[in-house]
Amino acid sequence: MSAPDPRQQPRAFLEHLYRAAVHRALPLHNTAAFLPPPPRGRTIVLGAGKAGGAMAQAVEALWPPQAPLSGLVVTRYHHTPPRPAGLAQRIEVVEAAHPVPDAAGLQAAERILALAQGLTPQDLVLCLISGGGSALLTLPAEGLTLQDKQRINRELLESGANIAEMNCVRKHLSRIKGGRLAAACAPAKVVTLTISDVPGDDPSIIASGPTVPDASSCADALAILRRYGIEVPGPVLAQLEQGALETPKPGDAVFAGHEVHMIAKPQQSLEAAAAAARAAGIEAHILSDEMEGEAREVGKVHAALGRAVALRRQPFAAPCVILSGGETTVTVRKPPEGTPRGRGGRAGEFCLGLAQALQGQANVWALAADTDGIDGMEDNAGAFVAPDTLQRALAQGLKVDQFLQRNDAYGYFSALGDLVVTGPTHTNVNDFRALLVL
């Protein structure tokens, strides 16, 4: 499909780039090259993540029809794609809550661990792992309840901890993450197909690495919990202090012969968006697919770059598109007295910080959205910023500073009609950000 004219339809053009990025990461386009041949024994498919349903369908479509195939994958509520006509279902897909786990996720994790039992060296376990799997695959360590895990998860999400820190804690408070699922599959061979949603594409961080070795320690998890003031029950705290909740480490024989394949990465999606921009005659520059930090502060940095290009044609010549990815964080602030709690996610908060710092700069437009189609816990993927964003907001009495104070990006951009709503995309390569400077 041809791109909208960026000079006439800047928002439609940026949404076109977003769709190009998402399309590049869809499982059906990326799975065939990494599938192993069917084994002599059974093939069991186990998996978790926001792309889980689409990954399962890709395997069903590509696996030889006569070869045995069964299994269970858990994905987020409403993230199972429509089944293509004529595609037989051989892998069960169930749904659970994200980002805070629920009883359905607990039940799914218990069933997945049970399916890993009793396998032989002739069997193959195909694990389909994508972002979101940490919350969806919840199996609390001994001494923890589901309610404990929900509270700890919620506090981690609101603390400003980065994804590596959050998943270090999650691994050590779980009976299935941090390589434990792979250990449960022994002596079967495990082949993991994963879609990266983390800076650096480290498979041990994606969904808390249920099938790969974990180099972090109980001491690391304990330090993170203390850094952010997050409490755990006394018996669990004692186990962490004693190292009793340690995960399987690199070099452990349990991982011998296993394979891990990264089938889609954030950089590939940014490159697809850049190619789409260039096809429309707009030069594109990729800053990085590994950007981290407070979302609003990352927004301010992007604003400074956008203004420099618009005003001085440095460091890039206009017209151009500036692309970035990664995983920012949001430290949820206590709202001012009498003010309702805000709504929104990383992409929206980035756009608030960006709009505030752009100061209505002419000829700069931007879109930030999560590639899974869900920004935080809301129904939007992200938001759109235009040169007149602040002006239109002030005309409605909306002050960007006040919305930042209560982390209410959703309320701000909803009032302007500038939420980007896509619905679930059935993949997840994390944050997508694009600035258009004309």
CSV table of C-alpha atoms in Angstrom, one decimal:
chain,number,residue,atom,x,y,z
A,1,MET,CA,0.0,0.0,0.0
A,2,SER,CA,1.4,3.4,-0.9
A,3,ALA,CA,2.2,5.8,1.9
A,4,PRO,CA,0.0,8.9,2.5
A,5,ASP,CA,1.6,12.2,1.6
A,6,PRO,CA,3.6,13.3,4.7
A,7,ARG,CA,3.1,17.0,3.9
A,8,GLN,CA,-0.7,16.7,3.5
A,9,GLN,CA,-1.4,13.9,6.0
A,10,PRO,CA,1.4,13.8,8.6
A,11,ARG,CA,-0.6,11.7,11.1
A,12,ALA,CA,-1.7,9.1,8.5
A,13,PHE,CA,1.9,9.0,7.3
A,14,LEU,CA,3.3,8.2,10.8
A,15,GLU,CA,0.6,5.6,11.3
A,16,HIS,CA,1.7,4.0,8.0
A,17,LEU,CA,5.2,3.7,9.4
A,18,TYR,CA,3.9,2.2,12.6
A,19,ARG,CA,2.0,-0.4,10.6
A,20,ALA,CA,5.1,-1.2,8.6
A,21,ALA,CA,7.0,-1.8,11.8
A,22,VAL,CA,4.3,-4.1,13.2
A,23,HIS,CA,3.9,-6.0,10.0
A,24,ARG,CA,7.6,-6.9,10.0
A,25,ALA,CA,7.2,-8.5,13.4
A,26,LEU,CA,4.2,-10.7,12.8
A,27,PRO,CA,4.9,-14.4,13.6
A,28,LEU,CA,3.7,-15.9,10.3
A,29,HIS,CA,6.4,-13.9,8.5
A,30,ASN,CA,9.2,-14.9,10.7
A,31,THR,CA,8.7,-18.5,11.9
A,32,ALA,CA,9.4,-20.9,9.0
A,33,ALA,CA,13.1,-20.4,8.9
A,34,PHE,CA,13.5,-21.4,12.5
A,35,LEU,CA,11.3,-24.5,12.8
A,36,PRO,CA,13.2,-27.8,13.5
A,37,PRO,CA,12.3,-31.0,11.8
A,38,PRO,CA,9.7,-33.2,13.5
A,39,PRO,CA,11.3,-35.5,16.1
A,40,ARG,CA,10.9,-39.3,16.4
A,41,GLY,CA,8.6,-38.8,19.4
A,42,ARG,CA,6.0,-36.2,20.2
A,43,THR,CA,6.1,-32.5,19.7
A,44,ILE,CA,4.7,-30.4,22.6
A,45,VAL,CA,4.2,-26.7,22.1
A,46,LEU,CA,4.3,-24.6,25.2
A,47,GLY,CA,4.3,-20.8,25.3
A,48,ALA,CA,3.4,-17.5,26.8
A,49,GLY,CA,3.2,-13.9,25.7
A,50,LYS,CA,1.1,-11.3,23.9
A,51,ALA,CA,2.1,-12.8,20.5
A,52,GLY,CA,1.4,-16.3,21.8
A,53,GLY,CA,-1.9,-16.9,19.9
A,54,ALA,CA,-0.4,-15.7,16.6
A,55,MET,CA,2.8,-17.7,17.2
A,56,ALA,CA,0.8,-20.9,17.8
A,57,GLN,CA,-1.2,-20.3,14.6
A,58,ALA,CA,2.0,-19.8,12.7
A,59,VAL,CA,3.4,-23.1,13.9
A,60,GLU,CA,0.1,-24.9,13.1
A,61,ALA,CA,0.2,-23.5,9.6
A,62,LEU,CA,3.8,-24.5,9.0
A,63,TRP,CA,4.1,-27.8,10.8
A,64,PRO,CA,3.7,-30.9,8.6
A,65,PRO,CA,0.0,-32.0,8.7
A,66,GLN,CA,0.9,-35.6,9.3
A,67,ALA,CA,3.3,-34.9,12.2
A,68,PRO,CA,1.9,-35.0,15.7
A,69,LEU,CA,1.5,-31.6,17.4
A,70,SER,CA,-0.2,-30.6,20.6
A,71,GLY,CA,0.3,-28.2,23.5
A,72,LEU,CA,-0.8,-25.1,25.4
A,73,VAL,CA,0.0,-21.4,25.0
A,74,VAL,CA,-1.3,-18.5,27.2
A,75,THR,CA,-1.8,-15.0,25.8
A,76,ARG,CA,-3.4,-11.8,27.1
A,77,TYR,CA,-7.2,-11.4,27.1
A,78,HIS,CA,-8.5,-10.5,23.6
A,79,HIS,CA,-5.1,-11.1,22.0
A,80,THR,CA,-6.0,-14.4,20.2
A,81,PRO,CA,-6.2,-13.6,16.5
A,82,PRO,CA,-9.1,-14.8,14.4
A,83,ARG,CA,-8.4,-18.3,13.1
A,84,PRO,CA,-7.7,-18.5,9.4
A,85,ALA,CA,-10.2,-20.4,7.4
A,86,GLY,CA,-9.2,-24.1,7.0
A,87,LEU,CA,-6.5,-24.0,9.7
A,88,ALA,CA,-7.0,-26.9,12.1
A,89,GLN,CA,-6.4,-26.1,15.7
A,90,ARG,CA,-3.8,-28.4,17.3
A,91,ILE,CA,-2.5,-26.1,20.0
A,92,GLU,CA,-4.8,-24.9,22.8
A,93,VAL,CA,-4.7,-21.2,23.4
A,94,VAL,CA,-6.0,-19.8,26.7
A,95,GLU,CA,-6.1,-16.1,27.9
A,96,ALA,CA,-5.1,-14.4,31.1
A,97,ALA,CA,-4.4,-11.0,32.6
A,98,HIS,CA,-1.6,-8.6,31.9
A,99,PRO,CA,0.3,-6.7,33.3
A,100,VAL,CA,-0.9,-7.8,36.7
A,101,PRO,CA,-1.4,-11.6,36.8
A,102,ASP,CA,-4.7,-13.4,37.7
A,103,ALA,CA,-6.0,-16.8,38.5
A,104,ALA,CA,-6.3,-17.8,34.8
A,105,GLY,CA,-2.6,-17.2,34.3
A,106,LEU,CA,-1.8,-19.2,37.4
A,107,GLN,CA,-3.9,-22.1,36.1
A,108,ALA,CA,-2.3,-21.9,32.7
A,109,ALA,CA,1.2,-22.0,34.2
A,110,GLU,CA,0.3,-25.0,36.3
A,111,ARG,CA,-1.0,-26.8,33.2
A,112,ILE,CA,2.1,-25.9,31.1
A,113,LEU,CA,4.4,-27.2,33.9
A,114,ALA,CA,2.3,-30.4,34.0
A,115,LEU,CA,2.6,-30.9,30.2
A,116,ALA,CA,6.4,-30.8,30.6
A,117,GLN,CA,6.4,-33.9,32.8
A,118,GLY,CA,7.2,-37.4,31.6
A,119,LEU,CA,8.9,-36.5,28.3
A,120,THR,CA,11.6,-38.6,26.7
A,121,PRO,CA,14.8,-37.8,24.7
A,122,GLN,CA,12.9,-38.6,21.5
A,123,ASP,CA,10.4,-35.8,22.2
A,124,LEU,CA,10.6,-32.1,21.2
A,125,VAL,CA,9.3,-29.2,23.2
A,126,LEU,CA,8.7,-26.1,21.1
A,127,CYS,CA,8.5,-23.0,23.3
A,128,LEU,CA,6.9,-19.9,22.0
A,129,ILE,CA,8.0,-16.9,24.1
A,130,SER,CA,7.1,-13.2,23.6
A,131,GLY,CA,6.8,-10.1,25.7
A,132,GLY,CA,4.1,-10.2,28.4
A,133,GLY,CA,4.9,-13.8,29.3
A,134,SER,CA,6.1,-12.8,32.8
A,135,ALA,CA,2.6,-11.8,33.9
A,136,LEU,CA,0.8,-14.4,31.9
A,137,LEU,CA,3.0,-17.3,33.2
A,138,THR,CA,2.6,-16.8,36.9
A,139,LEU,CA,3.5,-19.6,39.3
A,140,PRO,CA,4.5,-18.2,42.7
A,141,ALA,CA,7.4,-19.6,44.6
A,142,GLU,CA,6.7,-21.6,47.8
A,143,GLY,CA,5.5,-19.2,50.5
A,144,LEU,CA,4.0,-16.7,48.0
A,145,THR,CA,0.3,-16.4,47.2
A,146,LEU,CA,-1.2,-15.1,43.9
A,147,GLN,CA,-2.2,-12.0,45.9
A,148,ASP,CA,1.4,-11.5,46.9
A,149,LYS,CA,2.6,-11.8,43.3
A,150,GLN,CA,-0.1,-9.3,42.1
A,151,ARG,CA,0.9,-6.7,44.7
A,152,ILE,CA,4.7,-7.1,44.0
A,153,ASN,CA,4.0,-6.9,40.3
A,154,ARG,CA,1.9,-3.8,40.6
A,155,GLU,CA,4.5,-2.1,42.8
A,156,LEU,CA,7.3,-3.0,40.4
A,157,LEU,CA,5.3,-1.6,37.5
A,158,GLU,CA,4.8,1.7,39.4
A,159,SER,CA,8.3,2.0,40.8
A,160,GLY,CA,10.2,3.1,37.7
A,161,ALA,CA,12.2,-0.1,37.7
A,162,ASN,CA,13.4,-1.1,34.2
A,163,ILE,CA,12.4,-4.4,32.6
A,164,ALA,CA,15.6,-6.2,33.5
A,165,GLU,CA,15.2,-5.3,37.2
A,166,MET,CA,11.5,-6.3,37.2
A,167,ASN,CA,12.2,-9.7,35.5
A,168,CYS,CA,15.1,-10.5,37.8
A,169,VAL,CA,12.7,-10.3,40.7
A,170,ARG,CA,10.0,-12.2,38.9
A,171,LYS,CA,12.4,-15.1,38.0
A,172,HIS,CA,13.4,-15.6,41.7
A,173,LEU,CA,9.9,-15.5,42.9
A,174,SER,CA,8.6,-18.1,40.4
A,175,ARG,CA,8.5,-21.9,40.0
A,176,ILE,CA,8.5,-21.7,36.2
A,177,LYS,CA,10.6,-18.7,35.1
A,178,GLY,CA,14.4,-18.2,34.9
A,179,GLY,CA,15.1,-21.5,33.1
A,180,ARG,CA,12.8,-23.6,35.3
A,181,LEU,CA,10.5,-24.6,32.5
A,182,ALA,CA,13.4,-25.9,30.5
A,183,ALA,CA,14.5,-27.9,33.5
A,184,ALA,CA,11.1,-29.4,33.8
A,185,CYS,CA,11.1,-30.6,30.2
A,186,ALA,CA,14.2,-32.7,30.6
A,187,PRO,CA,15.3,-35.0,29.0
A,188,ALA,CA,13.4,-33.7,25.9
A,189,LYS,CA,15.0,-31.3,23.6
A,190,VAL,CA,13.8,-27.7,23.9
A,191,VAL,CA,13.7,-25.3,21.0
A,192,THR,CA,12.7,-21.8,21.9
A,193,LEU,CA,11.3,-19.3,19.4
A,194,THR,CA,11.1,-15.8,20.8
A,195,ILE,CA,10.1,-12.3,19.8
A,196,SER,CA,12.1,-9.7,21.5
A,197,ASP,CA,10.5,-6.8,23.4
A,198,VAL,CA,13.5,-5.9,25.5
A,199,PRO,CA,16.5,-3.5,25.0
A,200,GLY,CA,19.4,-5.6,23.9
A,201,ASP,CA,17.3,-8.7,22.8
A,202,ASP,CA,18.5,-10.8,25.8
A,203,PRO,CA,16.4,-14.0,25.8
A,204,SER,CA,16.9,-14.4,29.5
A,205,ILE,CA,14.9,-11.1,30.1
A,206,ILE,CA,12.1,-11.7,27.5
A,207,ALA,CA,9.1,-13.0,29.6
A,208,SER,CA,11.6,-13.7,32.4
A,209,GLY,CA,13.4,-16.4,30.3
A,210,PRO,CA,11.5,-19.5,31.3
A,211,THR,CA,13.6,-21.8,29.0
A,212,VAL,CA,17.0,-20.2,29.1
A,213,PRO,CA,19.8,-19.9,31.8
A,214,ASP,CA,19.7,-17.0,34.3
A,215,ALA,CA,22.9,-15.3,35.2
A,216,SER,CA,21.2,-13.1,37.9
A,217,SER,CA,21.1,-14.1,41.5
A,218,CYS,CA,18.9,-14.1,44.6
A,219,ALA,CA,21.2,-11.4,45.9
A,220,ASP,CA,20.4,-9.3,42.8
A,221,ALA,CA,16.7,-9.7,43.3
A,222,LEU,CA,16.9,-8.8,46.9
A,223,ALA,CA,18.9,-5.7,46.1
A,224,ILE,CA,16.2,-4.6,43.6
A,225,LEU,CA,13.4,-5.2,46.1
A,226,ARG,CA,15.2,-3.1,48.7
A,227,ARG,CA,16.1,-0.3,46.1
A,228,TYR,CA,12.4,0.2,45.4
A,229,GLY,CA,11.1,-0.4,48.9
A,230,ILE,CA,9.0,-3.5,47.9
A,231,GLU,CA,8.2,-5.9,50.7
A,232,VAL,CA,8.0,-9.7,50.4
A,233,PRO,CA,6.7,-12.1,53.1
A,234,GLY,CA,9.2,-13.0,55.8
A,235,PRO,CA,9.8,-16.7,54.8
A,236,VAL,CA,10.4,-15.7,51.2
A,237,LEU,CA,12.7,-12.9,52.2
A,238,ALA,CA,14.7,-15.5,54.2
A,239,GLN,CA,14.9,-17.8,51.2
A,240,LEU,CA,16.2,-15.0,49.1
A,241,GLU,CA,18.8,-14.1,51.7
A,242,GLN,CA,19.9,-17.8,51.9
A,243,GLY,CA,20.0,-18.2,48.1
A,244,ALA,CA,17.3,-21.0,48.3
A,245,LEU,CA,15.3,-19.6,45.3
A,246,GLU,CA,18.3,-19.7,42.9
A,247,THR,CA,17.6,-20.3,39.2
A,248,PRO,CA,19.5,-22.6,36.8
A,249,LYS,CA,22.7,-20.9,35.6
A,250,PRO,CA,24.6,-20.7,32.3
A,251,GLY,CA,26.5,-24.0,31.8
A,252,ASP,CA,23.9,-26.1,33.6
A,253,ALA,CA,23.7,-29.5,31.9
A,254,VAL,CA,19.9,-29.1,31.8
A,255,PHE,CA,20.3,-26.7,28.8
A,256,ALA,CA,22.6,-29.1,26.8
A,257,GLY,CA,21.4,-29.4,23.2
A,258,HIS,CA,18.7,-26.8,23.5
A,259,GLU,CA,18.3,-24.1,20.9
A,260,VAL,CA,17.1,-20.5,21.1
A,261,HIS,CA,16.0,-18.5,18.0
A,262,MET,CA,15.1,-14.8,18.0
A,263,ILE,CA,12.5,-14.7,15.2
A,264,ALA,CA,11.7,-11.0,15.4
A,265,LYS,CA,13.6,-8.0,16.9
A,266,PRO,CA,12.8,-4.3,17.5
A,267,GLN,CA,15.6,-3.2,15.2
A,268,GLN,CA,14.1,-5.1,12.3
A,269,SER,CA,10.8,-3.3,12.7
A,270,LEU,CA,12.5,0.1,12.9
A,271,GLU,CA,14.3,-0.8,9.7
A,272,ALA,CA,11.0,-1.7,8.0
A,273,ALA,CA,9.6,1.7,9.1
A,274,ALA,CA,12.6,3.5,7.8
A,275,ALA,CA,12.3,1.7,4.4
A,276,ALA,CA,8.6,2.7,4.2
A,277,ALA,CA,9.6,6.3,4.9
A,278,ARG,CA,12.3,6.3,2.2
A,279,ALA,CA,9.9,4.7,-0.3
A,280,ALA,CA,7.8,7.8,0.2
A,281,GLY,CA,10.8,10.1,-0.4
A,282,ILE,CA,11.5,11.0,3.2
A,283,GLU,CA,15.0,10.2,4.6
A,284,ALA,CA,14.9,8.2,7.9
A,285,HIS,CA,17.3,8.0,10.8
A,286,ILE,CA,17.2,5.2,13.5
A,287,LEU,CA,18.5,6.5,16.8
A,288,SER,CA,18.4,3.2,18.7
A,289,ASP,CA,16.2,0.2,19.5
A,290,GLU,CA,17.5,0.1,23.1
A,291,MET,CA,16.3,3.4,24.6
A,292,GLU,CA,15.4,3.3,28.3
A,293,GLY,CA,14.7,5.8,31.0
A,294,GLU,CA,11.7,7.8,32.3
A,295,ALA,CA,9.3,8.1,29.4
A,296,ARG,CA,8.7,11.9,29.8
A,297,GLU,CA,12.4,12.6,29.9
A,298,VAL,CA,13.0,10.5,26.8
A,299,GLY,CA,10.3,12.6,25.2
A,300,LYS,CA,12.1,15.8,26.1
A,301,VAL,CA,15.3,14.5,24.5
A,302,HIS,CA,13.5,13.7,21.3
A,303,ALA,CA,11.9,17.1,21.4
A,304,ALA,CA,15.3,18.8,21.6
A,305,LEU,CA,16.4,16.8,18.6
A,306,GLY,CA,13.3,17.6,16.7
A,307,ARG,CA,13.7,21.3,17.3
A,308,ALA,CA,17.3,21.2,16.3
A,309,VAL,CA,16.5,19.6,13.0
A,310,ALA,CA,13.5,22.0,12.4
A,311,LEU,CA,15.4,25.2,13.3
A,312,ARG,CA,19.0,24.5,12.3
A,313,ARG,CA,18.9,21.4,10.1
A,314,GLN,CA,21.2,19.7,12.5
A,315,PRO,CA,22.2,16.9,13.1
A,316,PHE,CA,19.9,15.8,10.2
A,317,ALA,CA,18.6,17.6,7.2
A,318,ALA,CA,14.8,18.1,6.9
A,319,PRO,CA,12.6,16.6,5.7
A,320,CYS,CA,13.3,13.5,7.6
A,321,VAL,CA,11.8,10.9,10.0
A,322,ILE,CA,13.6,10.1,13.3
A,323,LEU,CA,12.9,6.6,14.7
A,324,SER,CA,13.6,5.0,18.0
A,325,GLY,CA,12.6,2.0,20.1
A,326,GLY,CA,13.3,0.4,23.4
A,327,GLU,CA,11.4,0.3,26.7
A,328,THR,CA,10.9,3.4,28.7
A,329,THR,CA,9.5,3.4,32.2
A,330,VAL,CA,6.9,5.5,34.1
A,331,THR,CA,7.3,6.3,37.8
A,332,VAL,CA,3.7,6.7,38.9
A,333,ARG,CA,3.4,9.8,41.1
A,334,LYS,CA,0.9,10.3,43.8
A,335,PRO,CA,-1.8,12.6,42.3
A,336,PRO,CA,-2.4,16.0,43.9
A,337,GLU,CA,-5.0,16.0,46.7
A,338,GLY,CA,-8.5,15.8,45.3
A,339,THR,CA,-7.3,14.8,41.8
A,340,PRO,CA,-8.3,11.5,40.3
A,341,ARG,CA,-5.6,9.0,39.5
A,342,GLY,CA,-4.4,9.3,35.9
A,343,ARG,CA,-4.5,6.8,33.1
A,344,GLY,CA,-1.9,6.0,30.5
A,345,GLY,CA,1.2,4.1,29.6
A,346,ARG,CA,4.8,4.7,28.4
A,347,ALA,CA,3.9,5.9,24.9
A,348,GLY,CA,1.4,8.4,26.1
A,349,GLU,CA,3.7,9.7,28.8
A,350,PHE,CA,6.5,10.0,26.3
A,351,CYS,CA,4.1,12.1,24.1
A,352,LEU,CA,3.2,14.4,27.1
A,353,GLY,CA,6.9,15.1,27.8
A,354,LEU,CA,7.6,15.6,24.1
A,355,ALA,CA,4.7,18.0,23.5
A,356,GLN,CA,5.7,20.0,26.6
A,357,ALA,CA,9.3,20.4,25.4
A,358,LEU,CA,8.5,21.0,21.7
A,359,GLN,CA,6.6,24.2,22.8
A,360,GLY,CA,4.5,24.1,19.7
A,361,GLN,CA,7.5,23.9,17.3
A,362,ALA,CA,6.3,24.3,13.7
A,363,ASN,CA,6.9,21.4,11.2
A,364,VAL,CA,7.3,18.7,13.8
A,365,TRP,CA,4.8,15.9,14.3
A,366,ALA,CA,5.3,12.7,16.3
A,367,LEU,CA,3.7,9.3,17.0
A,368,ALA,CA,4.6,7.0,19.9
A,369,ALA,CA,2.9,3.6,20.3
A,370,ASP,CA,3.5,0.2,21.7
A,371,THR,CA,3.8,-2.4,19.0
A,372,ASP,CA,1.4,-4.8,20.8
A,373,GLY,CA,-1.4,-2.2,20.4
A,374,ILE,CA,-1.8,-1.6,24.1
A,375,ASP,CA,-0.2,1.3,26.0
A,376,GLY,CA,0.0,0.2,29.6
A,377,MET,CA,-3.4,-1.1,30.6
A,378,GLU,CA,-5.5,1.1,28.3
A,379,ASP,CA,-7.3,0.5,25.0
A,380,ASN,CA,-5.0,2.7,23.0
A,381,ALA,CA,-1.6,1.9,21.5
A,382,GLY,CA,-0.2,5.4,22.0
A,383,ALA,CA,-0.7,9.0,21.0
A,384,PHE,CA,0.0,11.6,18.3
A,385,VAL,CA,1.6,15.0,18.8
A,386,ALA,CA,1.2,17.9,16.3
A,387,PRO,CA,2.6,21.5,16.3
A,388,ASP,CA,-0.8,22.7,17.6
A,389,THR,CA,-1.2,20.1,20.3
A,390,LEU,CA,-0.6,22.5,23.2
A,391,GLN,CA,-2.7,25.3,21.7
A,392,ARG,CA,-5.7,23.0,21.1
A,393,ALA,CA,-5.3,21.7,24.7
A,394,LEU,CA,-5.2,25.2,26.2
A,395,ALA,CA,-8.3,26.1,24.3
A,396,GLN,CA,-10.0,23.4,26.3
A,397,GLY,CA,-8.4,24.5,29.6
A,398,LEU,CA,-6.0,21.5,29.6
A,399,LYS,CA,-2.5,22.2,30.9
A,400,VAL,CA,0.1,19.7,30.0
A,401,ASP,CA,2.0,20.2,33.4
A,402,GLN,CA,-1.1,19.1,35.4
A,403,PHE,CA,-1.6,16.0,33.3
A,404,LEU,CA,2.1,15.1,33.7
A,405,GLN,CA,1.8,15.5,37.5
A,406,ARG,CA,-0.8,12.8,37.7
A,407,ASN,CA,0.5,10.6,34.8
A,408,ASP,CA,-2.7,11.2,32.8
A,409,ALA,CA,-1.6,11.0,29.2
A,410,TYR,CA,-4.8,9.1,28.3
A,411,GLY,CA,-7.0,11.9,29.6
A,412,TYR,CA,-5.0,14.6,27.8
A,413,PHE,CA,-4.8,13.0,24.4
A,414,SER,CA,-8.3,11.5,24.5
A,415,ALA,CA,-9.7,15.0,24.9
A,416,LEU,CA,-7.8,16.1,21.8
A,417,GLY,CA,-8.9,13.2,19.7
A,418,ASP,CA,-5.2,12.2,19.4
A,419,LEU,CA,-5.1,8.7,20.9
A,420,VAL,CA,-3.8,6.1,18.5
A,421,VAL,CA,-6.1,3.1,18.7
A,422,THR,CA,-5.2,0.0,16.8
A,423,GLY,CA,-6.5,-2.9,18.9
A,424,PRO,CA,-4.2,-5.9,19.7
A,425,THR,CA,-1.6,-6.4,16.9
A,426,HIS,CA,-0.7,-10.0,17.8
A,427,THR,CA,3.0,-9.3,18.1
A,428,ASN,CA,5.2,-7.3,20.5
A,429,VAL,CA,8.6,-5.7,19.7
A,430,ASN,CA,8.1,-2.9,22.3
A,431,ASP,CA,8.0,0.9,21.9
A,432,PHE,CA,7.8,2.5,18.5
A,433,ARG,CA,8.5,6.3,18.2
A,434,ALA,CA,8.6,8.4,15.1
A,435,LEU,CA,9.2,12.1,14.7
A,436,LEU,CA,8.4,13.7,11.3
A,437,VAL,CA,10.3,17.0,10.6
A,438,LEU,CA,9.4,18.9,7.4
